[in-house]
Amino acid sequence: MGVMITVAPTGAESRKEDVPALPTTVEEIVATAQQVEAAGAAMIHLHLRDADHEPTLDVGVGREWVAAVRESTDLVVQISTGGAVTDSFKDRLAVLEVEPDSCSVSMGTVNFGDGVFHNPPGFIRDLYRDVRERDIVPEFELFDLGHIESLRRLLRDEGVPAKGRVHCNLVCGVPGGMPGTPQAVMAAASMLPPEVSSWSATGVGRSSVSVLLTALALGGHLRVGMEDTLTLSPGRPVTSNTELVLRAAGLGRLANREPLDPTAAREVLGIAAR
C-alpha cells in the first residue's frame, strides 16, 4: 500500500515576522503547492492568512486560495475549519462556502498551549451535518483518545460521510493533547472505530519523525508541514515545506510505501476525479 502525504504549510500559530519562510500569500501558497506536489504530496491542508499575514477565515480569501491551488496543481484541497483558537463558530461554519474537496472536523475540545480549542458536541454535529449537505469529504481531527469516542458516537448518531469513507488524522504532540510518542499513536490507532477506512498521523515539533515512523509501521498515512514543524533537527530550521515532504516521502520509500499521487489519494478518500 502506498502512503498519502498531506502537507499543512502554514497553520494559525506562527507569525510571518518570526518565520519568514512561512507561506502566507496566495502567490507563496501556489509556489508551495507546486513544489510539494512534485516532492510527493497528494493533499494540501490550508489555513488562510489575510493581507497582513494574520490568520483569517474570510470566505473571499478562501475562494481565491482554493481556486489558485486548483488551477496550478492536481492536489486535493482541504480547508481548515479550525482556524485560530479565537475564531467564532459562525466563521468556522461559513468557511465551507469556499467549496473545498475536503475539510477538517475536529472531534473535541483540547487545551492548546495557553489557549483552548473549543469544539463542543453541538458545534461538531452542526459542522458535520453542513459538511455532509455540501458533499465535502471530512477529515476527522483527533487530538486525544477521548476524541476517538466522540467520533464513534458521531458516526453512530449521524451516519458515515456522504462518500462512504471515514478518514481521520491523529494529531500528536500539541501541548494539552495526546503526546507525540509511538505509544500514543499505537493506542489511538488500535481504538479507531471499525468504520474508519483510512487514517494519517501528525507529529508536532520534535515528535514529527517518531510519529511518522510509527504511522508508517502501522499502515497509516502522513501529514507534515510548517504548521506543525519548524525545525528539521535541533538548531536547523526548516527552510520550506518541501523539505518536510521530501523527508516523509523518503521515509515512506524506506518502508516500501511509495507516495500516492493526487488521483490515488482521491480514491482513498472517496473524492471524485477532477
Short mmCIF file of C-alpha atoms in Angstrom, two decimals:
data_model
loop_
_atom_site.label_atom_id
_atom_site.label_comp_id
_atom_site.label_asym_id
_atom_site.label_seq_id
_atom_site.Cartn_x
_atom_site.Cartn_y
_atom_site.Cartn_z
CA MET A 1 0.00 0.00 0.00
CA GLY A 2 1.28 3.45 -0.88
CA VAL A 3 1.33 6.38 1.53
CA MET A 4 -0.75 9.53 1.16
CA ILE A 5 1.20 12.60 2.21
CA THR A 6 -0.72 15.70 3.29
CA VAL A 7 1.08 18.99 3.74
CA ALA A 8 -0.13 21.67 6.16
CA PRO A 9 2.03 24.60 5.01
CA THR A 10 1.02 27.47 7.28
CA GLY A 11 -1.25 26.93 10.28
CA ALA A 12 -2.52 29.72 12.52
CA GLU A 13 0.10 29.80 15.27
CA SER A 14 3.37 31.04 13.80
CA ARG A 15 3.85 34.67 12.81
CA LYS A 16 5.33 35.63 9.46
CA GLU A 17 7.74 38.05 11.14
CA ASP A 18 9.11 35.18 13.24
CA VAL A 19 9.14 32.59 10.43
CA PRO A 20 9.79 34.41 7.12
CA ALA A 21 9.70 31.13 5.15
CA LEU A 22 6.07 30.56 6.16
CA PRO A 23 3.82 30.86 3.06
CA THR A 24 1.11 33.42 3.83
CA THR A 25 0.17 34.94 0.46
CA VAL A 26 -1.66 33.36 -2.44
CA GLU A 27 1.49 33.54 -4.55
CA GLU A 28 3.54 31.79 -1.85
CA ILE A 29 0.83 29.17 -1.37
CA VAL A 30 0.71 28.41 -5.10
CA ALA A 31 4.51 28.09 -5.30
CA THR A 32 4.48 25.86 -2.22
CA ALA A 33 1.67 23.72 -3.63
CA GLN A 34 3.54 23.14 -6.88
CA GLN A 35 6.77 22.29 -5.09
CA VAL A 36 5.24 19.86 -2.58
CA GLU A 37 3.22 18.09 -5.27
CA ALA A 38 6.44 17.47 -7.18
CA ALA A 39 8.03 16.22 -3.94
CA GLY A 40 5.28 13.64 -3.28
CA ALA A 41 2.38 15.37 -1.53
CA ALA A 42 -1.17 14.47 -2.57
CA MET A 43 -3.27 16.81 -0.39
CA ILE A 44 -2.82 20.34 0.97
CA HIS A 45 -4.40 21.46 4.25
CA LEU A 46 -4.99 25.20 4.08
CA HIS A 47 -5.10 27.72 6.92
CA LEU A 48 -5.87 31.13 5.45
CA ARG A 49 -3.96 34.39 6.03
CA ASP A 50 -5.07 37.96 5.27
CA ALA A 51 -3.13 40.81 3.64
CA ASP A 52 -1.38 41.46 6.96
CA HIS A 53 -0.31 37.79 7.17
CA GLU A 54 -2.72 37.22 10.09
CA PRO A 55 -4.96 34.13 10.38
CA THR A 56 -8.39 34.60 8.82
CA LEU A 57 -11.47 32.63 7.81
CA ASP A 58 -12.52 35.20 5.21
CA VAL A 59 -14.51 33.43 2.50
CA GLY A 60 -13.17 35.69 -0.24
CA VAL A 61 -9.59 34.85 0.67
CA GLY A 62 -10.50 31.18 0.87
CA ARG A 63 -12.08 31.13 -2.57
CA GLU A 64 -9.03 32.84 -4.05
CA TRP A 65 -6.62 30.37 -2.47
CA VAL A 66 -8.66 27.29 -3.36
CA ALA A 67 -9.09 28.40 -6.97
CA ALA A 68 -5.40 29.27 -7.31
CA VAL A 69 -4.23 25.89 -5.97
CA ARG A 70 -6.67 24.03 -8.21
CA GLU A 71 -5.56 25.95 -11.28
CA SER A 72 -1.87 25.28 -10.65
CA THR A 73 -1.85 21.71 -9.23
CA ASP A 74 -3.82 18.48 -9.04
CA LEU A 75 -3.62 18.39 -5.23
CA VAL A 76 -6.65 17.50 -3.13
CA VAL A 77 -7.59 20.81 -1.47
CA GLN A 78 -8.57 20.62 2.17
CA ILE A 79 -9.63 23.69 4.18
CA SER A 80 -9.21 24.03 7.93
CA THR A 81 -12.43 24.73 9.81
CA GLY A 82 -10.40 25.16 12.99
CA GLY A 83 -8.83 28.47 12.03
CA ALA A 84 -7.29 30.06 15.11
CA VAL A 85 -8.40 29.24 18.65
CA THR A 86 -10.08 32.68 18.81
CA ASP A 87 -12.33 32.19 15.75
CA SER A 88 -16.09 32.05 16.22
CA PHE A 89 -18.25 29.02 15.49
CA LYS A 90 -20.12 31.12 12.91
CA ASP A 91 -16.95 31.89 10.94
CA ARG A 92 -15.76 28.29 11.20
CA LEU A 93 -19.00 27.12 9.58
CA ALA A 94 -19.01 29.87 6.95
CA VAL A 95 -15.58 28.91 5.59
CA LEU A 96 -17.19 25.82 3.99
CA GLU A 97 -18.54 28.21 1.37
CA VAL A 98 -15.12 28.11 -0.34
CA GLU A 99 -16.16 24.63 -1.61
CA PRO A 100 -13.02 22.60 -0.88
CA ASP A 101 -12.62 18.92 -1.73
CA SER A 102 -12.16 18.15 1.97
CA CYS A 103 -12.19 19.90 5.32
CA SER A 104 -11.11 19.24 8.88
CA VAL A 105 -13.67 18.32 11.55
CA SER A 106 -12.10 18.45 15.00
CA MET A 107 -13.70 15.94 17.34
CA GLY A 108 -13.37 17.60 20.72
CA THR A 109 -12.17 20.49 22.84
CA VAL A 110 -8.48 20.45 23.77
CA ASN A 111 -6.09 22.69 25.65
CA PHE A 112 -3.83 24.20 23.00
CA GLY A 113 -0.74 25.61 24.66
CA ASP A 114 -2.01 28.54 26.68
CA GLY A 115 -5.29 28.64 24.76
CA VAL A 116 -8.33 26.40 24.44
CA PHE A 117 -9.52 24.98 21.11
CA HIS A 118 -13.29 24.80 21.62
CA ASN A 119 -15.23 22.03 19.89
CA PRO A 120 -18.36 21.26 21.92
CA PRO A 121 -20.64 18.41 20.79
CA GLY A 122 -23.34 20.70 19.40
CA PHE A 123 -20.89 22.53 17.15
CA ILE A 124 -19.34 19.26 15.96
CA ARG A 125 -22.79 17.98 14.94
CA ASP A 126 -23.68 21.24 13.16
CA LEU A 127 -20.38 21.25 11.28
CA TYR A 128 -20.66 17.59 10.29
CA ARG A 129 -24.22 17.98 9.05
CA ASP A 130 -23.22 21.00 6.98
CA VAL A 131 -20.23 19.11 5.56
CA ARG A 132 -22.47 16.22 4.51
CA GLU A 133 -25.04 18.53 2.92
CA ARG A 134 -22.31 20.24 0.90
CA ASP A 135 -20.86 16.89 -0.21
CA ILE A 136 -17.44 17.75 1.25
CA VAL A 137 -15.22 14.92 2.46
CA PRO A 138 -14.35 15.38 6.16
CA GLU A 139 -11.06 14.59 7.83
CA PHE A 140 -11.78 13.93 11.50
CA GLU A 141 -9.05 15.51 13.65
CA LEU A 142 -8.29 13.54 16.84
CA PHE A 143 -6.17 15.35 19.42
CA ASP A 144 -6.79 12.96 22.30
CA LEU A 145 -8.09 9.47 22.98
CA GLY A 146 -11.45 10.82 24.14
CA HIS A 147 -11.93 12.33 20.70
CA ILE A 148 -11.98 8.81 19.27
CA GLU A 149 -15.03 8.01 21.38
CA SER A 150 -16.61 11.27 20.17
CA LEU A 151 -16.05 10.10 16.60
CA ARG A 152 -17.61 6.74 17.39
CA ARG A 153 -20.73 8.45 18.78
CA LEU A 154 -20.95 10.88 15.86
CA LEU A 155 -20.85 8.09 13.29
CA ARG A 156 -23.41 6.10 15.27
CA ASP A 157 -25.83 9.02 15.58
CA GLU A 158 -25.29 10.83 12.27
CA GLY A 159 -24.03 8.13 9.92
CA VAL A 160 -20.92 7.93 7.75
CA PRO A 161 -19.90 10.76 5.40
CA ALA A 162 -21.68 11.23 2.09
CA LYS A 163 -18.90 9.50 0.14
CA GLY A 164 -18.96 6.48 2.46
CA ARG A 165 -15.32 6.83 3.55
CA VAL A 166 -14.12 7.74 7.04
CA HIS A 167 -10.68 9.35 7.14
CA CYS A 168 -9.15 10.72 10.31
CA ASN A 169 -5.89 12.32 11.41
CA LEU A 170 -4.17 11.70 14.74
CA VAL A 171 -2.66 14.99 15.93
CA CYS A 172 0.08 14.15 18.40
CA GLY A 173 2.30 16.45 20.43
CA VAL A 174 0.05 19.50 20.88
CA PRO A 175 0.67 20.83 24.42
CA GLY A 176 -2.55 19.69 26.09
CA GLY A 177 -3.35 16.80 23.75
CA MET A 178 -2.02 13.27 23.39
CA PRO A 179 1.78 13.09 23.34
CA GLY A 180 3.82 12.64 20.18
CA THR A 181 5.09 9.19 21.08
CA PRO A 182 4.93 5.79 19.37
CA GLN A 183 2.87 4.52 22.31
CA ALA A 184 0.24 7.22 21.80
CA VAL A 185 -0.01 6.55 18.07
CA MET A 186 -0.35 2.81 18.68
CA ALA A 187 -3.00 3.31 21.34
CA ALA A 188 -5.03 5.69 19.19
CA ALA A 189 -4.77 3.54 16.06
CA SER A 190 -5.92 0.48 17.99
CA MET A 191 -9.03 2.33 19.23
CA LEU A 192 -10.30 3.67 15.91
CA PRO A 193 -13.92 2.70 15.10
CA PRO A 194 -14.43 -0.05 12.52
CA GLU A 195 -15.96 2.48 10.10
CA VAL A 196 -12.57 4.18 9.68
CA SER A 197 -11.29 3.40 6.19
CA SER A 198 -8.01 5.36 6.36
CA TRP A 199 -6.03 7.44 8.84
CA SER A 200 -2.97 9.64 8.99
CA ALA A 201 -0.82 10.99 11.80
CA THR A 202 0.80 14.33 12.53
CA GLY A 203 3.67 14.78 14.97
CA VAL A 204 4.07 18.33 16.26
CA GLY A 205 7.56 19.76 16.66
CA ARG A 206 10.28 17.38 17.76
CA SER A 207 7.86 14.44 17.77
CA SER A 208 7.45 14.58 13.99
CA VAL A 209 9.80 11.79 12.94
CA SER A 210 8.84 9.26 15.63
CA VAL A 211 5.15 9.77 14.83
CA LEU A 212 5.78 9.41 11.08
CA LEU A 213 7.75 6.19 11.54
CA THR A 214 5.09 4.68 13.80
CA ALA A 215 2.28 5.60 11.43
CA LEU A 216 4.15 4.02 8.52
CA ALA A 217 4.72 0.83 10.50
CA LEU A 218 1.00 0.61 11.36
CA GLY A 219 -0.27 1.25 7.84
CA GLY A 220 -1.25 4.88 8.38
CA HIS A 221 -0.71 7.87 6.15
CA LEU A 222 1.32 11.01 6.93
CA ARG A 223 0.73 14.72 7.45
CA VAL A 224 3.66 17.11 7.63
CA GLY A 225 4.23 20.83 7.19
CA MET A 226 5.32 24.10 8.73
CA GLU A 227 2.02 24.39 10.57
CA ASP A 228 3.40 21.82 12.99
CA THR A 229 7.17 21.55 12.46
CA LEU A 230 9.68 24.38 12.14
CA THR A 231 12.97 22.54 12.66
CA LEU A 232 14.44 19.56 10.80
CA SER A 233 16.76 18.83 13.72
CA PRO A 234 17.94 20.74 16.79
CA GLY A 235 19.27 24.09 15.66
CA ARG A 236 18.38 23.52 11.99
CA PRO A 237 15.28 25.45 10.92
CA VAL A 238 13.01 24.28 8.13
CA THR A 239 13.53 26.43 5.03
CA SER A 240 10.47 25.21 3.11
CA ASN A 241 7.57 22.79 3.32
CA THR A 242 9.20 20.84 0.50
CA GLU A 243 11.94 19.69 2.89
CA LEU A 244 9.36 18.11 5.17
CA VAL A 245 7.51 16.42 2.30
CA LEU A 246 10.76 15.04 0.88
CA ARG A 247 11.66 13.62 4.28
CA ALA A 248 8.23 11.99 4.63
CA ALA A 249 8.44 10.58 1.10
CA GLY A 250 11.91 9.20 1.82
CA LEU A 251 10.72 7.51 4.99
CA GLY A 252 7.79 6.06 3.06
CA ARG A 253 10.10 4.57 0.46
CA LEU A 254 12.26 3.04 3.18
CA ALA A 255 9.10 1.30 4.37
CA ASN A 256 8.36 0.17 0.77
CA ARG A 257 5.44 2.58 0.57
CA GLU A 258 5.60 4.89 -2.42
CA PRO A 259 3.88 8.29 -2.13
CA LEU A 260 0.38 8.29 -3.64
CA ASP A 261 -0.37 10.86 -6.30
CA PRO A 262 -3.48 13.09 -6.02
CA THR A 263 -5.54 10.75 -8.20
CA ALA A 264 -4.82 7.79 -5.92
CA ALA A 265 -5.49 9.97 -2.87
CA ARG A 266 -8.92 10.81 -4.23
CA GLU A 267 -9.65 7.11 -4.47
CA VAL A 268 -8.61 6.63 -0.83
CA LEU A 269 -10.82 9.49 0.33
CA GLY A 270 -13.77 8.89 -1.98
CA ILE A 271 -13.39 12.19 -3.82
CA ALA A 272 -14.48 12.33 -7.45
CA ALA A 273 -11.74 12.91 -10.01
CA ARG A 274 -11.45 16.46 -11.34
#
